[in-house]
Structures are given as C-alpha cells and as structure tokens.
Amino acid sequence: MRDDLPLGLLIVFVPFSLLSIGGGASVLAGIQHQVVDVHHWVTAREFVDLFALSRAAPGPGTMLATAIGWHVAGWMGALAATVGLFLPSSLLCYAVVQFWNRHRGKSWHTALEEGLAPVGSGLFLAGVVSILRIGGGGVLAWVLAIGSAGLLTWRPKLHPLLLFAVGGAIFVAVRAYFGPSA
Amino acid sequence: MTSTEREYPASIPAIFLMFFRIGLLSFGGGLSGWVFREAVLIRRWISEDEFLSGLAVSQVLPGANIANLSVYIGNKLKGPLGSVAALVGLLGGPFFAVIALASSYSILQKTPFAEDALDGVTAAAIGLILIVAVKGARRATHRPEALAAFLACFIAVGLLHWSLLAVVVVVGPLSVFAAWFRRRARA
C-alpha cells in the first residue's frame, strides 16, 4: 500500500495542474479537500502547517505540493507531487508558446498581444491586492510594499534581499512595540 | 558603483543559473518581480513589452504563473532546452528548501518572531511585483481601450472578487477585438 503512495500523489496532483487557471492559489482549496478529506494523507492541522511552511520557503507558493508529497511519502512522494503539479501545465504552456511565437508578426497575433497585455496587467494588480489583503500584515504591509516599490524604482541597483531583511526587521520591531495587532 | 554595461549572453547554463538564483532568492513570493528585474532590467534578454505579454499568457494558462513565465522566456531565448533549463532551475532550489524546512518545522515553530519577520518579508517582496504592476498599468494608459480592459479586470477580480475565468472570457475577447479594430481603422 505504502509503495503506491507516490503514484497516488501523482494522480491527485495532475488534474490540479491543468485546473489552476490564474495561478496556483486558485486550486488550494481543492488540494486541501483531496489530501485531507478524501485521501486522509494529512490532517487539517498538518495542512495548515505545511501551507505556512511553504510560504516561508523561497519559490512559488505551490511548492506546498512538494511539502505534502514529502510529508506523505518521502523523497519519491515529493518528486511525484512536484512533477504532477508542474509538468502538465508547463507542457501545455510550451505548446501554446511555440504556436504563439510561430505566428509572430501576423496582424491577429499583434492584436492578441496588444489586447491581452492590459488584461494580464489588470489581473496581476488584482493578484497583488489580494495577496496584501490575505496576508496578515494590515496597513503596515501596504505601507511597506509601496515603500519598497518606490525605493526600488528610485534605486534599481539596490538588492531586493536587503529590502526584505529591513522589511522583516520593521515588522518584528513594530509588533514587539505595539503588540501583535499592529 | 560600476557604471560599465555588462554583456550577458543567454546560454543554456546562464538561463539555468538565473532561474536557479531567482528560485532560491524569492522569499515571500514576488517571483515575477525578480524575473523582471533579472531578465529585463539587468540582462536585457527580453524587452519590457515581451515580458508583459508573456506575463499575460502565463496568467491566462493554467499552472503557476511563474513556471509558465519561465517556460515562455526559456523558449524565447533557446527553444525547448531553454524552457527545460529555466523550469528546472526555477524549481530545483525551492524543492530542496521546502523539504529542508519541512524536516525542521518543529524547530521553526518555536522560533520567536518568525511569523512577524515572514509577514514583513512578504510585504517588501510585494513591492518588487508592484513595480511590474505599475509598468503594466502605465503601458495600458497609452490607449483608451487598453485602459478600460485593465481597469475592468482589476476592479472585477481585485475589488469585486468575481471569478477570474469569467472575467477573462468576457474582457479578453473584447480587448483583443478593440485592438484589432483600432489597427484596422488606422491601416
């Protein structure tokens, strides 16, 4: 039974790969349902912990799948979940991009590109706002985000990691002084 | 401060290394902001316009936006091998980082301020992607119909929380049609 776990993970994650329109966050609830309620691979509490943990790690948020896979079935599980979630959508994307580039310069291609760019930008800004809203940072997070954007525009050579460290320190300091509600 | 403009040839190892760096450094999210900074601003491998339209395609297709964006940029620079190098580079570092964190989670939980620091890092990282959002918004203001599409998508999805798919299905074709019509009228 335990030997089948990596395969099981692969089978569960592949559909989510192709369903995750608008980014990985859109399938979080579905993944939670599958791995907690349907397959009982992790408890609800473990899922929340793994989610928090994948946020603390670098990389896309959907590396949550890797953490779940590792928790459930070790290295093979981590590999199966990662491949299951990232490979199908990447193959589809490759096919579309290939087609896309082959028709570069045609007028319908230019129209598509010009028409889709503002749609993509609008969705992107919407995503930024929703991350700021879901993340538990409150007003301070907004101020910090806008401040760091301003600083990086003004001084593009400034290393972002330096800014991240300062941001983390500001949050720790403000919350230690004003309490966790700040 | 060095003011000399360096050349960055886009070889397969260079593509892999750039995405590997981005994967490992992108704490708190904001990966597309990193890609914009590294590939457009620093290395000048692709133009701002190419980046933004690639970003649009990456968002409309299923999958993590950043994974799709890496496939797009990799393919643009070096074809199929470029895509593989970009995607594997992007996910390779975080794969091991996430597992390392998972195996030391009990220690991390007892670390004071870890949560607060993480919230602060996330907020600063959002600043990095905010720059991309502002570039996109400014580009949209060049044409009234693009501005309308931009605002419609932002308000419907970001403020009213309508379904992303439904909004794209309605606004996408309208925006493309408007762009097509404008080109026709001008020609």
Coordinates of C-alpha atoms in Angstrom, one line a residue:
Chain A
M1 CA 0.0 0.0 0.0
R2 CA 2.7 2.4 1.0
D3 CA 4.6 1.8 -2.3
D4 CA 1.6 3.1 -4.2
L5 CA 1.6 6.5 -2.4
P6 CA 3.9 8.3 -4.9
L7 CA 1.7 7.2 -7.8
G8 CA -1.4 8.2 -5.8
L9 CA 0.0 11.6 -5.3
L10 CA 0.8 12.0 -9.0
I11 CA -2.7 11.0 -9.9
V12 CA -4.2 13.5 -7.5
F13 CA -2.0 16.5 -8.5
V14 CA -2.1 16.1 -12.3
P15 CA -5.7 17.4 -12.7
F16 CA -5.0 20.4 -10.4
S17 CA -2.1 21.3 -12.6
L18 CA -4.4 21.8 -15.5
L19 CA -7.2 23.4 -13.4
S20 CA -5.0 26.0 -11.8
I21 CA -6.1 28.9 -14.1
G22 CA -4.9 32.3 -12.7
G23 CA -2.1 30.7 -10.7
G24 CA -1.6 28.1 -8.0
A25 CA -3.7 29.9 -5.4
S26 CA -6.9 29.0 -7.3
V27 CA -6.6 25.3 -6.5
L28 CA -5.5 25.5 -2.9
A29 CA -9.0 24.7 -1.6
G30 CA -9.3 21.7 -4.0
I31 CA -6.0 20.3 -3.0
Q32 CA -6.9 20.6 0.7
H33 CA -10.1 18.7 0.1
Q34 CA -8.3 15.9 -1.7
V35 CA -5.4 15.3 0.6
V36 CA -7.3 15.9 3.9
D37 CA -10.9 14.8 3.4
V38 CA -10.7 12.3 0.6
H39 CA -7.4 10.5 1.0
H40 CA -6.6 11.3 4.7
W41 CA -2.9 11.7 3.8
V42 CA -2.6 14.7 6.2
T43 CA -4.8 16.2 8.9
A44 CA -6.4 19.6 8.6
R45 CA -3.9 21.0 11.1
E46 CA -0.9 19.5 9.3
F47 CA -2.2 21.0 6.0
V48 CA -2.2 24.5 7.6
D49 CA 1.3 24.0 9.0
L50 CA 2.6 22.8 5.6
F51 CA 1.0 25.8 4.0
A52 CA 2.7 28.2 6.4
L53 CA 6.0 26.4 5.8
S54 CA 5.8 26.5 2.1
R55 CA 5.2 30.3 2.4
A56 CA 8.4 30.6 4.4
A57 CA 10.4 28.8 1.8
P58 CA 11.6 30.5 -1.4
G59 CA 9.9 29.7 -4.7
P60 CA 6.3 29.6 -5.9
G61 CA 3.6 29.1 -3.3
T62 CA 2.5 25.9 -5.0
M63 CA 5.7 24.2 -3.7
L64 CA 3.1 23.3 -1.0
A65 CA 2.6 20.2 -3.1
T66 CA 6.3 19.3 -2.6
A67 CA 5.9 19.6 1.1
I68 CA 2.8 17.5 1.2
G69 CA 4.4 14.8 -1.0
W70 CA 7.5 14.7 1.2
H71 CA 5.3 14.5 4.3
V72 CA 3.3 11.7 2.9
A73 CA 5.9 9.5 1.1
G74 CA 9.4 10.9 1.5
W75 CA 11.6 11.8 -1.5
M76 CA 9.6 9.9 -4.1
G77 CA 6.5 11.5 -2.8
A78 CA 8.0 15.0 -3.0
L79 CA 9.1 14.3 -6.6
A80 CA 5.8 12.8 -7.6
A81 CA 3.7 15.7 -6.2
T82 CA 6.1 18.3 -7.8
V83 CA 6.1 16.6 -11.2
G84 CA 2.3 16.1 -11.0
L85 CA 1.6 19.7 -10.3
F86 CA 4.1 21.4 -12.5
L87 CA 4.7 19.2 -15.6
P88 CA 1.3 19.1 -17.3
S89 CA 0.7 22.8 -17.1
S90 CA 4.3 23.5 -18.3
L91 CA 3.8 21.2 -21.3
L92 CA 0.6 22.9 -22.2
C93 CA 2.3 26.3 -21.8
Y94 CA 5.1 25.2 -24.0
A95 CA 2.8 24.1 -26.8
V96 CA 0.9 27.4 -26.6
V97 CA 4.1 29.5 -26.6
Q98 CA 5.5 27.5 -29.6
F99 CA 2.4 28.2 -31.6
W100 CA 2.4 31.8 -30.3
N101 CA 5.9 32.5 -31.5
R102 CA 5.5 30.8 -34.8
H103 CA 2.8 33.4 -35.8
R104 CA 4.7 36.4 -34.6
G105 CA 4.2 39.4 -36.8
K106 CA 0.8 38.5 -38.2
S107 CA -1.8 41.1 -37.5
W108 CA -4.1 38.8 -35.5
H109 CA -1.0 38.0 -33.3
T110 CA -0.3 41.6 -32.7
A111 CA -3.9 42.3 -31.9
L112 CA -4.0 39.3 -29.4
E113 CA -0.8 40.5 -27.8
E114 CA -2.0 44.1 -27.5
G115 CA -5.4 43.0 -26.3
L116 CA -4.1 40.5 -23.7
A117 CA -1.4 42.7 -22.2
P118 CA -3.8 45.1 -20.3
V119 CA -5.9 42.0 -19.3
G120 CA -2.8 40.4 -17.8
S121 CA -1.7 43.6 -16.1
G122 CA -5.2 44.1 -14.6
L123 CA -5.2 40.6 -13.2
F124 CA -1.7 41.0 -12.0
L125 CA -2.6 44.1 -10.0
A126 CA -5.7 42.3 -8.6
G127 CA -3.4 39.4 -7.5
V128 CA -1.1 41.9 -5.7
V129 CA -4.0 43.4 -3.9
S130 CA -5.4 40.1 -2.8
I131 CA -2.0 38.9 -1.5
L132 CA -1.8 42.1 0.5
R133 CA -5.3 41.5 1.8
I134 CA -5.0 37.8 2.7
G135 CA -1.5 38.2 4.3
G136 CA -1.9 39.2 7.9
G137 CA 0.1 42.4 7.5
G138 CA -2.7 45.1 7.7
V139 CA -1.9 48.7 6.9
L140 CA 1.8 48.3 7.7
A141 CA 2.1 45.7 4.9
W142 CA 0.6 48.2 2.4
V143 CA 3.0 51.0 3.5
L144 CA 6.0 48.7 3.4
A145 CA 5.0 47.3 -0.1
I146 CA 4.5 50.7 -1.6
G147 CA 7.7 52.0 0.1
S148 CA 9.8 49.1 -1.2
A149 CA 8.4 49.6 -4.7
G150 CA 9.2 53.3 -4.6
L151 CA 12.7 52.6 -3.3
L152 CA 13.4 50.0 -6.0
T153 CA 12.2 52.3 -8.7
W154 CA 14.3 55.2 -7.4
R155 CA 17.4 53.0 -6.9
P156 CA 17.1 49.9 -9.2
K157 CA 20.6 48.6 -8.2
L158 CA 19.5 48.2 -4.6
H159 CA 19.5 44.5 -3.8
P160 CA 15.9 43.3 -3.0
L161 CA 17.1 40.9 -0.3
L162 CA 18.4 43.8 1.7
L163 CA 15.0 45.4 1.5
F164 CA 13.4 42.1 2.5
A165 CA 15.6 41.9 5.6
V166 CA 14.7 45.5 6.5
G167 CA 11.0 44.7 6.0
G168 CA 11.2 41.7 8.3
A169 CA 13.0 43.7 10.9
I170 CA 10.4 46.5 10.7
F171 CA 7.6 44.1 11.3
V172 CA 9.3 42.4 14.2
A173 CA 10.1 45.7 15.8
V174 CA 6.6 47.3 15.3
R175 CA 4.8 44.2 16.5
A176 CA 7.1 43.9 19.5
Y177 CA 6.4 47.5 20.4
F178 CA 2.7 48.0 19.6
G179 CA 1.6 44.4 20.1
P180 CA 0.5 41.8 17.5
S181 CA -2.4 43.8 16.3
A182 CA -0.2 46.4 14.5
Chain B
M1 CA 29.3 51.6 -8.1
T2 CA 30.2 50.3 -11.5
S3 CA 28.6 52.1 -14.4
T4 CA 30.0 49.8 -17.1
E5 CA 27.3 48.0 -19.0
R6 CA 28.0 44.3 -18.8
E7 CA 27.1 41.8 -21.5
Y8 CA 25.1 38.8 -20.6
P9 CA 25.0 36.1 -23.3
A10 CA 21.8 33.9 -22.9
S11 CA 23.4 30.5 -22.9
I12 CA 21.6 27.4 -21.5
P13 CA 23.8 27.4 -18.3
A14 CA 23.2 31.1 -17.9
I15 CA 19.5 30.7 -18.2
F16 CA 19.5 27.8 -15.7
L17 CA 21.6 29.8 -13.3
M18 CA 19.5 32.9 -13.5
F19 CA 16.3 31.0 -12.7
F20 CA 18.1 28.9 -10.0
R21 CA 19.1 32.2 -8.3
I22 CA 15.6 33.6 -8.6
G23 CA 14.1 30.4 -7.2
L24 CA 16.4 30.5 -4.2
L25 CA 16.2 34.2 -3.5
S26 CA 12.5 34.7 -3.9
F27 CA 11.4 34.7 -0.3
G28 CA 7.9 36.0 0.4
G29 CA 6.8 35.5 -3.2
G30 CA 7.2 38.2 -5.8
L31 CA 8.9 35.9 -8.3
S32 CA 7.7 37.7 -11.4
G33 CA 9.2 40.9 -9.9
W34 CA 12.5 39.0 -9.7
V35 CA 12.3 37.8 -13.2
F36 CA 11.5 41.3 -14.5
R37 CA 14.5 42.7 -12.6
E38 CA 17.0 39.9 -13.7
A39 CA 15.9 39.2 -17.3
V40 CA 14.6 42.6 -18.4
L41 CA 16.4 45.3 -16.4
I42 CA 19.8 43.7 -15.7
R43 CA 20.4 41.2 -18.5
R44 CA 18.2 42.8 -21.2
W45 CA 17.4 39.3 -22.6
I46 CA 13.8 40.3 -23.4
S47 CA 12.1 43.7 -23.8
E48 CA 9.5 45.1 -21.4
D49 CA 6.8 44.5 -23.9
E50 CA 7.8 40.9 -24.5
F51 CA 7.8 40.4 -20.7
L52 CA 4.4 41.9 -20.2
S53 CA 2.7 40.0 -23.0
G54 CA 4.4 36.8 -21.7
L55 CA 3.1 37.6 -18.3
A56 CA -0.5 37.8 -19.7
V57 CA -0.2 34.5 -21.4
S58 CA 1.3 32.9 -18.2
Q59 CA -1.7 34.1 -16.2
V60 CA -4.3 33.0 -18.6
L61 CA -3.0 29.5 -19.0
P62 CA -3.3 27.0 -16.1
G63 CA -0.3 26.4 -13.8
A64 CA 1.8 28.6 -11.5
N65 CA 2.3 31.9 -13.4
I66 CA 6.0 31.9 -12.7
A67 CA 6.5 28.4 -14.0
N68 CA 4.7 29.4 -17.2
L69 CA 6.7 32.6 -17.4
S70 CA 10.0 30.6 -17.1
V71 CA 8.9 28.2 -19.9
Y72 CA 8.0 31.3 -22.1
I73 CA 11.3 33.1 -21.5
G74 CA 13.4 29.9 -21.8
N75 CA 11.7 29.1 -25.1
K76 CA 12.1 32.6 -26.4
L77 CA 15.8 32.5 -25.7
K78 CA 16.9 29.0 -26.5
G79 CA 13.9 26.9 -27.6
P80 CA 12.9 23.6 -25.8
L81 CA 16.2 23.2 -24.0
G82 CA 15.9 26.8 -22.8
S83 CA 12.4 26.1 -21.3
V84 CA 13.7 22.9 -19.5
A85 CA 16.7 24.8 -18.1
A86 CA 14.5 27.7 -16.9
L87 CA 11.9 25.5 -15.3
V88 CA 14.3 23.0 -13.7
G89 CA 16.4 25.9 -12.5
L90 CA 13.4 27.7 -11.0
L91 CA 12.1 24.7 -9.1
G92 CA 15.3 23.0 -8.2
G93 CA 16.3 25.2 -5.3
P94 CA 12.9 25.6 -3.7
F95 CA 12.3 21.8 -4.0
F96 CA 15.2 21.1 -1.5
A97 CA 14.5 24.3 0.5
V98 CA 10.9 23.2 1.2
I99 CA 12.0 19.7 2.2
A100 CA 14.7 21.1 4.5
L101 CA 12.1 23.4 6.1
A102 CA 9.6 20.6 6.4
S103 CA 12.1 18.4 8.3
S104 CA 13.0 21.2 10.7
Y105 CA 9.5 22.5 11.2
S106 CA 9.2 21.8 14.9
I107 CA 12.3 24.0 15.5
L108 CA 11.0 26.8 13.3
Q109 CA 7.7 26.8 15.2
K110 CA 9.5 27.6 18.4
T111 CA 11.5 30.5 16.9
P112 CA 10.1 33.8 18.3
F113 CA 9.2 36.5 15.8
A114 CA 9.4 34.0 12.8
E115 CA 5.8 34.8 11.8
D116 CA 6.3 38.6 12.1
A117 CA 9.5 38.5 10.2
L118 CA 7.9 36.5 7.4
D119 CA 5.0 38.9 7.1
G120 CA 7.5 41.8 6.8
V121 CA 9.5 40.0 4.1
T122 CA 6.3 39.2 2.2
A123 CA 5.2 42.9 2.3
A124 CA 8.6 44.0 1.0
A125 CA 8.5 41.3 -1.7
I126 CA 5.2 42.6 -2.8
G127 CA 6.9 45.9 -3.5
L128 CA 9.0 44.1 -6.1
I129 CA 5.9 42.8 -8.0
L130 CA 4.1 46.2 -7.5
I131 CA 6.8 47.7 -9.9
V132 CA 5.7 45.2 -12.6
A133 CA 2.0 46.1 -12.0
V134 CA 2.8 49.8 -12.3
K135 CA 4.7 49.3 -15.6
G136 CA 1.7 47.3 -16.9
A137 CA -0.7 50.0 -15.8
R138 CA 1.3 52.8 -17.4
R139 CA 1.5 50.9 -20.7
A140 CA -2.2 50.4 -20.6
T141 CA -2.8 54.2 -20.4
H142 CA -1.3 54.6 -23.9
R143 CA -4.6 53.5 -25.4
P144 CA -8.1 54.2 -24.0
E145 CA -9.5 50.7 -24.8
A146 CA -6.5 49.1 -23.1
L147 CA -7.0 51.3 -20.0
A148 CA -10.7 50.2 -20.0
A149 CA -9.7 46.5 -20.1
F150 CA -7.0 47.0 -17.5
L151 CA -9.5 48.7 -15.1
A152 CA -12.3 46.3 -15.8
C153 CA -10.0 43.3 -14.9
F154 CA -8.6 44.9 -11.9
I155 CA -11.9 46.1 -10.4
A156 CA -13.8 42.9 -11.2
V157 CA -11.2 40.4 -9.9
G158 CA -9.3 42.5 -7.3
L159 CA -12.1 44.5 -5.7
L160 CA -15.4 42.7 -6.5
H161 CA -13.8 39.2 -6.3
W162 CA -15.6 38.0 -9.4
S163 CA -14.4 34.7 -11.0
L164 CA -11.1 35.2 -12.8
L165 CA -12.1 32.8 -15.6
A166 CA -15.4 34.6 -16.2
V167 CA -13.8 38.0 -16.3
V168 CA -11.1 36.8 -18.8
V169 CA -13.7 35.1 -21.0
V170 CA -15.7 38.4 -21.3
V171 CA -13.0 41.1 -21.2
G172 CA -10.3 39.2 -23.1
P173 CA -12.0 38.9 -26.5
L174 CA -13.4 42.5 -26.2
S175 CA -10.0 43.9 -25.6
V176 CA -8.4 41.8 -28.4
F177 CA -11.3 42.9 -30.8
A178 CA -10.7 46.6 -29.8
A179 CA -7.0 46.3 -30.5
W180 CA -7.7 44.6 -33.9
F181 CA -10.3 47.2 -34.8
R182 CA -8.0 50.1 -34.0
R183 CA -5.2 48.6 -36.1
R184 CA -7.7 48.1 -39.0
A185 CA -9.0 51.7 -38.7
R186 CA -5.5 53.1 -38.7
A187 CA -4.3 51.0 -41.7

